[in-house]
């Protein structure tokens, strides 16, 4: 499935549609929560930090949900994430993404690919 994300409204609709697909496929609520969290963070980072549009491509493959986020402007997140200070207002998103994903890869073009293990 592929979705075009132009703003926060289309982001929320795209993620909701993708989560319905995952529900219909029979994924657990925990897996769907993880996928929603990851999609929200990665797409939100493109909209917020790159000030660009994005596409979300999702599929189920070999026991994993595979999400790819592509930005219209090159946006490469840090390779290693760290959890922000307890009093910080921002900076935990990528850390949370990495905590629920089996793998996160950023291509040279700036596409972010994550694999979430289906439980």
XYZ file of C-alpha atoms in Angstrom:
119
model
C 0.000 0.000 0.000
C 1.222 3.484 -0.790
C 0.034 6.824 0.545
C 0.940 10.413 -0.317
C 1.308 12.708 2.682
C 1.098 16.438 2.046
C 0.220 17.698 5.523
C -0.831 16.508 8.976
C -4.397 15.866 7.861
C -3.389 13.537 5.021
C -0.814 11.960 7.336
C -3.494 10.997 9.878
C -5.820 9.678 7.177
C -3.039 7.648 5.542
C -1.974 6.107 8.835
C -5.580 5.274 9.742
C -6.102 3.601 6.350
C -2.877 1.644 6.739
C -3.845 0.527 10.244
C -7.217 -0.691 8.913
C -5.287 -2.772 6.365
C -3.168 -4.238 9.188
C -6.293 -4.977 11.234
C -7.917 -6.734 8.269
C -4.705 -8.747 7.838
C -5.114 -9.946 11.438
C -2.259 -8.197 13.224
C -2.477 -7.813 16.987
C -3.417 -4.464 18.525
C 0.157 -4.276 19.888
C 1.652 -4.612 16.413
C -0.769 -2.052 15.022
C 0.142 0.360 17.837
C 3.847 -0.056 17.009
C 3.208 0.550 13.300
C 1.112 3.637 14.050
C 3.805 5.013 16.360
C 6.559 4.468 13.789
C 4.566 5.934 10.891
C 3.541 8.973 12.954
C 7.123 9.659 14.014
C 8.784 9.181 10.634
C 6.164 11.076 8.639
C 5.906 13.782 11.284
C 9.677 14.261 11.139
C 9.503 14.853 7.388
C 6.672 17.366 7.743
C 8.208 19.115 10.748
C 11.957 19.060 10.128
C 12.300 18.786 6.351
C 9.190 20.903 5.729
C 8.462 18.585 2.833
C 5.862 16.134 1.611
C 6.270 12.396 1.996
C 5.045 9.052 0.834
C 4.438 6.017 3.009
C 4.788 2.575 1.504
C 3.789 -0.369 3.664
C 3.756 -4.099 3.138
C 3.848 -7.354 5.039
C 6.798 -9.523 4.158
C 8.420 -12.579 5.770
C 6.954 -12.013 9.228
C 7.583 -8.255 9.269
C 5.666 -5.098 8.556
C 7.967 -3.127 6.269
C 7.448 0.627 6.138
C 9.298 2.958 3.793
C 9.038 6.725 4.130
C 10.233 8.849 1.222
C 10.532 12.623 1.463
C 10.327 15.163 -1.369
C 13.326 16.853 0.287
C 16.300 14.788 1.367
C 15.885 14.153 5.087
C 18.317 11.789 6.780
C 17.709 11.121 10.480
C 20.649 10.315 12.774
C 21.902 6.735 12.475
C 21.987 6.301 16.230
C 19.108 7.504 18.356
C 19.340 8.513 21.985
C 16.626 9.162 24.508
C 16.354 12.808 25.466
C 16.700 14.069 28.997
C 13.694 13.396 31.215
C 12.818 17.123 31.234
C 13.198 17.648 27.473
C 10.023 18.409 25.535
C 11.207 16.762 22.297
C 13.704 14.230 21.052
C 12.323 10.831 22.021
C 10.593 9.929 18.762
C 13.420 8.276 16.878
C 14.471 6.490 20.065
C 10.950 5.039 20.355
C 10.983 4.062 16.677
C 14.235 2.177 17.158
C 12.907 0.475 20.282
C 9.988 -1.153 18.420
C 11.711 -1.843 15.092
C 13.910 -4.811 14.300
C 15.781 -2.646 11.781
C 15.987 0.948 10.532
C 17.894 1.796 7.368
C 18.336 5.132 5.626
C 19.204 4.937 1.938
C 21.503 7.347 0.141
C 18.405 8.996 -1.326
C 17.049 9.604 2.161
C 14.343 6.925 2.193
C 13.836 5.478 5.664
C 12.987 1.777 5.739
C 11.956 0.029 8.939
C 11.040 -3.546 9.702
C 8.670 -4.304 12.570
C 8.486 -7.940 13.681
C 4.981 -9.384 13.639
C 4.278 -10.986 17.026
